[in-house]
XYZ file of C-alpha atoms in Angstrom:
507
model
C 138.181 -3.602 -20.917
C 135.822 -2.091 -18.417
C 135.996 -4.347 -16.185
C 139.881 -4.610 -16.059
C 139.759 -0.602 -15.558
C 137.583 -0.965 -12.629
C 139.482 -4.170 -10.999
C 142.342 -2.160 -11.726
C 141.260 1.123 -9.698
C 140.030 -1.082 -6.760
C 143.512 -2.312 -6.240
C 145.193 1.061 -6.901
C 142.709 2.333 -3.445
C 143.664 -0.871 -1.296
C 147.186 0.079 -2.140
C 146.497 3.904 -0.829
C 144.612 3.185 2.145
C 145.612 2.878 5.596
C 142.575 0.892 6.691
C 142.901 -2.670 7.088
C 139.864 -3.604 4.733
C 140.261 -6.608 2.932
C 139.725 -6.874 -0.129
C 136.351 -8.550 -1.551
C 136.585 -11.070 -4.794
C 134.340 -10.075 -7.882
C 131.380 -11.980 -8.086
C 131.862 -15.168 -9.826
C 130.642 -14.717 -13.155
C 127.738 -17.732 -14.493
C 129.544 -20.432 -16.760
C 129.099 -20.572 -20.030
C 127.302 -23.535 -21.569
C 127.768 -25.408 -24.893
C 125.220 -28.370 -25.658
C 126.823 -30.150 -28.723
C 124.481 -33.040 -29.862
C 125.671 -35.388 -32.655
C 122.369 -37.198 -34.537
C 122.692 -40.837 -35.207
C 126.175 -41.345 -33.726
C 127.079 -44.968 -32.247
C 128.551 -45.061 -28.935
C 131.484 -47.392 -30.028
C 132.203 -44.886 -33.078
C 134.634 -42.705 -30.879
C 137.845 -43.544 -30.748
C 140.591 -43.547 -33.476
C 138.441 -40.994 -35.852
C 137.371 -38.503 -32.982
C 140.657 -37.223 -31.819
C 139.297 -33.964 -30.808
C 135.881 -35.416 -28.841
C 138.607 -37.847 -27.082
C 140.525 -34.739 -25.538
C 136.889 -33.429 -24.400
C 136.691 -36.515 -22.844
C 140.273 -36.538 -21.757
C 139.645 -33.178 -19.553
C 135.549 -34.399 -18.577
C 133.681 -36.979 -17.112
C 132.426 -39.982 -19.601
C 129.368 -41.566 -18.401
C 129.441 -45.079 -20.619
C 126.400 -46.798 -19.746
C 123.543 -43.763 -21.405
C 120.809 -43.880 -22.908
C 118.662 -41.698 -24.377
C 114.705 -42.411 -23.871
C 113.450 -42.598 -27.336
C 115.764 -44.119 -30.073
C 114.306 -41.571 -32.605
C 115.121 -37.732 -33.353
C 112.239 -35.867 -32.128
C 110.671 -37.517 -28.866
C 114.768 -38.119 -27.814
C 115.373 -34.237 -27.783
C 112.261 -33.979 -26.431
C 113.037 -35.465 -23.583
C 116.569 -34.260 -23.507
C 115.717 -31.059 -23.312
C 112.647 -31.059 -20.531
C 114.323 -34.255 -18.201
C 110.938 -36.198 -18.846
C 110.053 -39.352 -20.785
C 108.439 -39.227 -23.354
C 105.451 -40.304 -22.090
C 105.199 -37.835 -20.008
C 106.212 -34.957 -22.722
C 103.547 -35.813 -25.317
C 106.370 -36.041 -27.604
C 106.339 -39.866 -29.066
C 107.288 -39.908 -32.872
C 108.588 -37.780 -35.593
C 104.990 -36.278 -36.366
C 105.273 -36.540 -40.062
C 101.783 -37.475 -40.851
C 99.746 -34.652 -40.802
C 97.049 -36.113 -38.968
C 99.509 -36.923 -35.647
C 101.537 -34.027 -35.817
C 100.830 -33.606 -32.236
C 102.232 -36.281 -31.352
C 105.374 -35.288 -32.192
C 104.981 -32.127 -30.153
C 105.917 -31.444 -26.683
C 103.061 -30.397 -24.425
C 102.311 -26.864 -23.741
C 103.266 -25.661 -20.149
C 106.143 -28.280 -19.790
C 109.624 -26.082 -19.104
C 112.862 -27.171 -21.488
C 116.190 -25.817 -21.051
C 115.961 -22.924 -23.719
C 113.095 -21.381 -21.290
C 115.170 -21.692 -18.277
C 118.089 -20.279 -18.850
C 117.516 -17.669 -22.023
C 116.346 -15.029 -19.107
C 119.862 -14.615 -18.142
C 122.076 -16.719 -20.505
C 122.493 -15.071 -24.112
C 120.936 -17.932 -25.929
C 121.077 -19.635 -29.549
C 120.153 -22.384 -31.298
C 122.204 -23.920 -34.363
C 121.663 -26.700 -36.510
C 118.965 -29.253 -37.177
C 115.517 -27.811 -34.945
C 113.927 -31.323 -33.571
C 113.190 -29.876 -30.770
C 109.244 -29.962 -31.164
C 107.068 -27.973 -29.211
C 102.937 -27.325 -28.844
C 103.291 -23.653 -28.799
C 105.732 -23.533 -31.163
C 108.799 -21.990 -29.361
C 111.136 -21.478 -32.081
C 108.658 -19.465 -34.009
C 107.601 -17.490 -30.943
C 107.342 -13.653 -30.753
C 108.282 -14.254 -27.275
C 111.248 -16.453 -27.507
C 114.684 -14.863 -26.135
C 116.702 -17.844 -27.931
C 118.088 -16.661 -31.637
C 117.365 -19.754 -33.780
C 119.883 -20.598 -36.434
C 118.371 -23.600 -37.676
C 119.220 -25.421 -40.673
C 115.767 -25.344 -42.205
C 115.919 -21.210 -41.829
C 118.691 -20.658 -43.632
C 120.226 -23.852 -45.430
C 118.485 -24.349 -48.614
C 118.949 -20.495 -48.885
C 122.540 -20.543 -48.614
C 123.172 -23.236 -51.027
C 120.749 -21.482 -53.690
C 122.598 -18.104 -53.240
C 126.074 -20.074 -54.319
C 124.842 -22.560 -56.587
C 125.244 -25.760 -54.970
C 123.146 -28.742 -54.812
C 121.633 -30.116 -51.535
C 123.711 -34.162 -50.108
C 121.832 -36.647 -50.669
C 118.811 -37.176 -52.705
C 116.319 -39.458 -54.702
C 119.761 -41.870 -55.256
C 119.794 -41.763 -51.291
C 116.447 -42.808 -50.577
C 114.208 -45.582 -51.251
C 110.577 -46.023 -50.615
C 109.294 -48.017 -47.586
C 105.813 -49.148 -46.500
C 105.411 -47.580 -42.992
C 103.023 -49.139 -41.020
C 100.913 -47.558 -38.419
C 98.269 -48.855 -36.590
C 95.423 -48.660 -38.663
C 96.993 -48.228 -42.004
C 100.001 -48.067 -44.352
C 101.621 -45.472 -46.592
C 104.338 -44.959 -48.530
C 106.810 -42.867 -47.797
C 111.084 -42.148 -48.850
C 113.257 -43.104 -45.966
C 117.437 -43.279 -46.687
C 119.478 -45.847 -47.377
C 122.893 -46.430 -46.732
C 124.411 -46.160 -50.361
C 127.348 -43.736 -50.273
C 129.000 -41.025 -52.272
C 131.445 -38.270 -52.601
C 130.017 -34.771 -52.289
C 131.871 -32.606 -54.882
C 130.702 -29.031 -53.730
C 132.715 -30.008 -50.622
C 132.868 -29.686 -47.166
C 131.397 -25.825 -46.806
C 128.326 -26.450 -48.358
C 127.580 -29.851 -46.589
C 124.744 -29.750 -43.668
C 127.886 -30.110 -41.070
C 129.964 -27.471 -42.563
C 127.162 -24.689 -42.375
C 125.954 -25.905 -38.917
C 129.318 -25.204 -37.858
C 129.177 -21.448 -39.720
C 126.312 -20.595 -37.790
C 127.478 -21.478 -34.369
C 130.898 -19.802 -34.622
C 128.614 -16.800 -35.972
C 126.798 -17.359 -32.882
C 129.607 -17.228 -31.123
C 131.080 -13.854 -32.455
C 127.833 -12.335 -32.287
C 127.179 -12.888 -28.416
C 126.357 -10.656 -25.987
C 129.403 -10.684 -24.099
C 127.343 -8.680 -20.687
C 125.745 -12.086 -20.654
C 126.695 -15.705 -20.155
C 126.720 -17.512 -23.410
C 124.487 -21.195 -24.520
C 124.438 -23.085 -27.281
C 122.841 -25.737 -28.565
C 124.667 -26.988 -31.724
C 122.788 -29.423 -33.387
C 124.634 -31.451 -35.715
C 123.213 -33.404 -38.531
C 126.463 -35.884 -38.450
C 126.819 -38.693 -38.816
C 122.908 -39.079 -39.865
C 122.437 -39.818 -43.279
C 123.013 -39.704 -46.838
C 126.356 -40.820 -46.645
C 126.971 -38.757 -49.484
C 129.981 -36.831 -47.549
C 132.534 -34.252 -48.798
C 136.453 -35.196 -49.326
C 138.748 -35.488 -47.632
C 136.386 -37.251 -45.708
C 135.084 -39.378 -48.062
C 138.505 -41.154 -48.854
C 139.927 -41.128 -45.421
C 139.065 -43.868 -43.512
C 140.394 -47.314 -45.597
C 139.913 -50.806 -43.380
C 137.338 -51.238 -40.634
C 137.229 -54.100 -38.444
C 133.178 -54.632 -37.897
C 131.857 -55.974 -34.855
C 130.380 -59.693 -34.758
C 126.846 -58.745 -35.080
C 126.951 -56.985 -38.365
C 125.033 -58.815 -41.016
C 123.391 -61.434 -38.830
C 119.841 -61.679 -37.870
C 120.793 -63.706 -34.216
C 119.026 -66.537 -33.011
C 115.269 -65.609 -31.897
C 116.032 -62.121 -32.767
C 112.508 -60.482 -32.567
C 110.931 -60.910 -35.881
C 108.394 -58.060 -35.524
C 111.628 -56.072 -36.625
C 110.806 -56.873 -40.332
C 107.765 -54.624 -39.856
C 109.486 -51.936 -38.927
C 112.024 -49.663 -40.749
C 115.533 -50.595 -39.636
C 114.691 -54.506 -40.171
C 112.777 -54.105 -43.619
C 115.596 -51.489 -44.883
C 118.413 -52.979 -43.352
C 117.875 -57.408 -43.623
C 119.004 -56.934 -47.235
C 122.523 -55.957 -46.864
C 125.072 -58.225 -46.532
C 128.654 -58.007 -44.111
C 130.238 -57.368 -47.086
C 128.316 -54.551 -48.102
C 128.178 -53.183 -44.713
C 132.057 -53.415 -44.346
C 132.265 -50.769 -47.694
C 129.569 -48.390 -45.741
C 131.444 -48.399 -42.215
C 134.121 -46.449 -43.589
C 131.940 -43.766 -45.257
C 130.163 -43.462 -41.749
C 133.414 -43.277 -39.978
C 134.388 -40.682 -42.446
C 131.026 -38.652 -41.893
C 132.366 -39.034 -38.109
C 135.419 -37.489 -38.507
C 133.973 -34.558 -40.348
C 131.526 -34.209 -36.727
C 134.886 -34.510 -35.109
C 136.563 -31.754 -36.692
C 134.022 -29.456 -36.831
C 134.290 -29.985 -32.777
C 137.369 -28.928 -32.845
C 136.788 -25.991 -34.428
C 133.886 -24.800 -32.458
C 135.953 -25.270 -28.981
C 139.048 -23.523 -30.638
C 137.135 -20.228 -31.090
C 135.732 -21.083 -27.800
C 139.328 -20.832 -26.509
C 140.543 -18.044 -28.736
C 137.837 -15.911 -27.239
C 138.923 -16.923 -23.714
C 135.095 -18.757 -23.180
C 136.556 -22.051 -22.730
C 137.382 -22.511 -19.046
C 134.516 -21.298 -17.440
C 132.474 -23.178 -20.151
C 130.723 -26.456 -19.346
C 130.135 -28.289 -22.953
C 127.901 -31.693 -22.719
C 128.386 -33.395 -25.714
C 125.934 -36.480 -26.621
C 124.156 -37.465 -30.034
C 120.384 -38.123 -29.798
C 120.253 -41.869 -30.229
C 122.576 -44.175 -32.068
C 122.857 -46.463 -35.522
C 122.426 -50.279 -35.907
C 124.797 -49.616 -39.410
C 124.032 -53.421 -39.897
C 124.540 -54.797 -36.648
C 121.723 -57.235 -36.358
C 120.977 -57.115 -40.107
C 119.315 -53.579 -39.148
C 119.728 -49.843 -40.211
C 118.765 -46.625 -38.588
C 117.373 -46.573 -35.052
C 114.183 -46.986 -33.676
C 114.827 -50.025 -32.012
C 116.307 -51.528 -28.278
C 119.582 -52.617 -29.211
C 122.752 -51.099 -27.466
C 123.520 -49.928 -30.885
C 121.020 -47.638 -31.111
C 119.291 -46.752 -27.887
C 122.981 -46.210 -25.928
C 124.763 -43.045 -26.794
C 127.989 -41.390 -25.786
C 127.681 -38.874 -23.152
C 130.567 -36.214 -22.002
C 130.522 -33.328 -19.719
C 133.289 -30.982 -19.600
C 133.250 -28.871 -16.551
C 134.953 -25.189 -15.928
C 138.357 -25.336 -14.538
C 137.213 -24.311 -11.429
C 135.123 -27.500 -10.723
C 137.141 -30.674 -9.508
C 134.554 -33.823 -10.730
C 135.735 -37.100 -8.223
C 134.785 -39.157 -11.163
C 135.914 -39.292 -14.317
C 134.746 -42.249 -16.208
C 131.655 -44.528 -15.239
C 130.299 -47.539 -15.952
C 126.391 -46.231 -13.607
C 123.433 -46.722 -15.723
C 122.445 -42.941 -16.833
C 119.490 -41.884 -18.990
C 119.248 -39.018 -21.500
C 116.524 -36.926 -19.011
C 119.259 -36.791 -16.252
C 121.143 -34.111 -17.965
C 118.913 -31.478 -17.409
C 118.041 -31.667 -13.815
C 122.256 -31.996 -13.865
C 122.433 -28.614 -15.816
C 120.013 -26.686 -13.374
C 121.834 -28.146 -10.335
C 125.476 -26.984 -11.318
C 124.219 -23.531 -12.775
C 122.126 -23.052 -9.756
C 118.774 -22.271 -11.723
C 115.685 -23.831 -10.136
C 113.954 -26.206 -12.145
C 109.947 -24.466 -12.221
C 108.208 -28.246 -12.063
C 109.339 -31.814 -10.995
C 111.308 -33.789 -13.368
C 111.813 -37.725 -14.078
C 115.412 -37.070 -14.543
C 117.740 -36.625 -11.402
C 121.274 -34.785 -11.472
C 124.080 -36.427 -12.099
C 126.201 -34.207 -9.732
C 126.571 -36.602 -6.580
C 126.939 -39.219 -8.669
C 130.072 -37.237 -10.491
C 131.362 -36.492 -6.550
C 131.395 -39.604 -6.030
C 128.359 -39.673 -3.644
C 126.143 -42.346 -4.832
C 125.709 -44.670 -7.036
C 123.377 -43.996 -10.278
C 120.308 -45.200 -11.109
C 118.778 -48.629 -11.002
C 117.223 -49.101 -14.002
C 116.705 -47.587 -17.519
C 113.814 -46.993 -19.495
C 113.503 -46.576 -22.999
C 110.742 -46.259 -25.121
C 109.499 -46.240 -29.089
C 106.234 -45.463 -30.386
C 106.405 -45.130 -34.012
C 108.005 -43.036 -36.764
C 105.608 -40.774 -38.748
C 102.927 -41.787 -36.235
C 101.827 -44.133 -33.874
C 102.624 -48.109 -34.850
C 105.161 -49.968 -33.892
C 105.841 -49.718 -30.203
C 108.781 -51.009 -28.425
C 110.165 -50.329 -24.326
C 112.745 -51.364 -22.810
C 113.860 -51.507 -19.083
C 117.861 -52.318 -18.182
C 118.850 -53.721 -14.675
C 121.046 -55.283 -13.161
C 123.170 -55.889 -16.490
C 119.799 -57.269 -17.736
C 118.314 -55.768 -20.867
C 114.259 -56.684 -21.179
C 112.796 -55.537 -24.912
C 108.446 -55.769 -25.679
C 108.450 -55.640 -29.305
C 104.485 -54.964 -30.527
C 102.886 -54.508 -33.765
C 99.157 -54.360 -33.874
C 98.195 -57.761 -31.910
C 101.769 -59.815 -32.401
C 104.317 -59.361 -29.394
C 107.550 -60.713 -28.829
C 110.356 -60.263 -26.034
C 113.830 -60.264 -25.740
C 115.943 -60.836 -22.634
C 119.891 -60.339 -23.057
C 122.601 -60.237 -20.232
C 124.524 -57.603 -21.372
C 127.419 -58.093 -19.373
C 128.255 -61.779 -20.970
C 126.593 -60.472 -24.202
C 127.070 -57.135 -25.091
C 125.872 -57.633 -28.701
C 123.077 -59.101 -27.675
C 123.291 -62.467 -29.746
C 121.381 -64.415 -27.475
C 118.198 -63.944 -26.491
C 117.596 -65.733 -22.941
C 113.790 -64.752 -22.780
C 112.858 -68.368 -23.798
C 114.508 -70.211 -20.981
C 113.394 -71.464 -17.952
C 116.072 -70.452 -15.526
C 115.476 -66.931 -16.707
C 111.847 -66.809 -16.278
C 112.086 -65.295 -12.683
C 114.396 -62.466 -14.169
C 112.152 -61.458 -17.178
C 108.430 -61.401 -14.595
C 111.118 -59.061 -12.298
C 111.503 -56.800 -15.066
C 108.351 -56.901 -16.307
C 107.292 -55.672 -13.652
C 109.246 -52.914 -13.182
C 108.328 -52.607 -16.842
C 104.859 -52.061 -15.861
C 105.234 -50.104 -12.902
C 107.203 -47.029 -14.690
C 104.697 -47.448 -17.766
C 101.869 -46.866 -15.394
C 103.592 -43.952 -13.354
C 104.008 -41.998 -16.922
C 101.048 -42.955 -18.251
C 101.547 -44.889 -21.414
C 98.996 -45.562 -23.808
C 100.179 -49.592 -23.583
C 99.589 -51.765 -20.658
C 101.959 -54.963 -19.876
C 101.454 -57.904 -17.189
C 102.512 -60.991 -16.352
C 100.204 -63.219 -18.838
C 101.758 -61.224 -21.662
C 105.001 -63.365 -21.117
C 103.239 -66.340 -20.762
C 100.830 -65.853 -24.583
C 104.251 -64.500 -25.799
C 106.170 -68.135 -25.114
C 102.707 -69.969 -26.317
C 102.841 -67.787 -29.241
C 106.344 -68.841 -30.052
C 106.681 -72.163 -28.939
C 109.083 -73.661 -32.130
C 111.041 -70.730 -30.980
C 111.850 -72.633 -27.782
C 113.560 -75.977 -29.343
């Protein structure tokens, strides 16, 4: 109301004077921004469940061909968040085992998004925190960001109304993790499904959302608002409230769920989507689709509700709102479950950036390769806030204008779970997807043309005419592993023991 008053009186003098002064506009006041990241969603899940992400879509720019640069929670947002690969952050696996924690830590000194713009945007954090850092920023004295996270408050919450946490020793099974000098056992989830009676207020999704309207009502409204609301959906236990549950009936599956293709890397069977995953059948997968498309509904709504109160408070256009999801889901596609692995299914993610009104994009849908660590270089650029060190990751702005083209190639990396083990990258060209798959001193590549094959069925890396193509990428393979210093090497002789190894793969 102050300001109104004061615009008011300005234009009450104009009208009284004589002069001919013109009158000056009001500053432009800094956009609002709203990060809204999804965990485990599929790129191809949007569509007839996600009315409400569609119209986000409908008024934004859709960049098709992303990826994000780890397929796993921790070194993904890692990189997200600081437009570096992981490499380059420090951050390379979930850092569950206690001993390699810090490996699942960002390095101290390296700048994220929450740093650059909590000096002068109000800023909060909502949802699941896997956004790892050396220093500890979410626990800082010194941090201007209120964290809401679910691991501050949920457990609380449910114990103060009586309700059981989703999920739980039904969901999970025990699995032999592997690392690279020894094995333990440890619980990882499954995909068996269930109803969640206590319903959908008490489910992770439903008190992420809680928090981030809270945030939003609690604002500082002299200050430009950010958000980071980090969703749990549609990661598992599919254990999932109703009407969600029941909703979603017949699902057509794509082609590559329940089959283990053709020279399909077998290294995958050490690893956790292979060894959880090889022993479900289509059938079984086609009564766990719907569950998951259920659990993506519920993400869908709870969109909707969050930019509803965005428009009821008048936020909404001078917001920009990026929403993405941190990696993807095989759900069965190559006989696999979870991430942690190359396929489009899991490494490619949706990405969708909403602009304020004011801003005209000259794109709004493209096919340009784009990488997770391009976002926030793209954030800095349109809010006008210098980035305070280089970045990897290079705005997406002229490339929204219509300027340039986007990037050549895509790099995506994996490095283990709980620590350091199975190691997998990945560079995408041309329509060309290379994958080194390598567990202790076994190695194994796949080459798919993604354009002819975009389930990735066939695995050209054993042909002759392709041999060119897959030294070519190997190459560039090489060169961007040496710029970020990775702990692996690659050259050309690795392709060559690689087709001795696997010779009977060749007939």
């Amino acid at each position: 109301m102050k300001c109104i008053v004061l615009v008011a009186t300005f234009g009450l003098a104009l009208l009284g004077s004589l002069s001919p002064v013109r009158a000056q506009s009001s500053p432009k006041k800094p956009p609002h921004v709203v990060i809204i990241m999804a965990d485990q969603l599929r790129y191809d899940a949007l569509g007839e469940w996600t009315p409400n992400i569609n119209q986000l879509k409908a008024e934004g720019v859709s960049f098709n061909r992303t990826y994000c640069a780890s397929p796993l929670c921790v070194p993904s947002r890692g990189a997200f968040f600081t437009g570096l690969y992981p490499n380059e952050t420090g951050s390379l696996t979930n850092g569950l085992e206690a001993t390699e924690r810090q490996h699942g830590e960002v390095k101290k000194g390296i700048p994220n998004l929450y740093q650059v713009l909590e000096t002068k945007w109000d800023s909060w954090q909502t949802g699941k925190q896997h956004f790892m850092t050396e220093d500890k920023q979410h626990d800082s004295p010194n941090t201007k960001t209120t964290w809401l996270s679910l691991d501050k408050g949920y457990n609380a919450y449910l114990k103060a109304n009586g309700k059981d946490r989703p999920g739980g020793g039904g969901f999970r099974e025990d699995y032999p993790e592997q690392m690279k000098d020894r094995s333990i056992i440890r619980p990882y989830s499954t995909p068996q499904t269930g109803m969640y009676e206590p319903g959908f207020d008490f489910f992770f999704d439903g008190y992420i959302l809680k928090t981030s309207l809270e945030a939003l009502k609690k604002r500082d409204t002299q200050k430009p608002f950010l958000l980071n609301a980090m969703f749990l959906a549609p990661h598992p236990p599919l254990e999932i409230p109703e009407p969600y549950f029941s909703r979603v009936k017949n699902v057509q599956l794509p082609e590559n769920v329940g089959k283990w293709s053709k020279r399909q890397s077998p290294l995958q069977l050490y690893n956790i989507p292979g060894y959880l995953g090889n022993r479900y059948t289509r059938d079984d997968w086609a009564k766990i689709w719907p569950v998951y498309l259920g659990l993506v509904n519920l993400l869908d709504d709870a969109v909707g509700q969050l930019v509803a109160e965005l428009k009821r408070q008048g936020m909404y256009d001078n917001t920009i709102i990026v929403f993405t999801a941190d990696h993807g889901e095989m759900l069965g596609s190559h006989r696999m479950w979870q991430k942690m692995c190359m396929y489009e299914e899991s490494a490619r993610v949706p990405l969708i950036i909403k602009f304020p009104k004011d801003y005209t994009p000259q794109v709004r849908e493209t096919n340009e390769l784009v990488s997770h660590i391009d976002v926030f270089p793209t954030l800095c650029e349109y809010l006008k806030v210098p980035l305070l060190r280089p970045v990897s990751g290079r705005s997406l702005l002229p490339l929204v204008q219509g300027q340039k083209p986007g990037r050549q190639q895509v790099f995506v990396q994996y490095d283990g779970n709980a620590a350091l083990g199975n190691y997998q990258r990945c560079v995408i060209e041309n329509g060309y997807k290379l994958v080194v798959d390598r567990f202790k001193n076994e190695q194994y590549m796949e080459l798919y043309h993604l354009a002819e094959d975009p389930q990735e069925m066939t695995n050209l890396a054993f042909e002759p005419q392709y041999r060119d193509r897959v030294l070519a990428l190997l190459g560039q393979l090489e060169k961007h592993m040496t710029a970020t210093g990775d702990r692996l090497s690659l050259s050309p002789a690795d392709y060559t023991k690689f087709l001795d190894d696997y010779k009977e793969y060749r007939r």
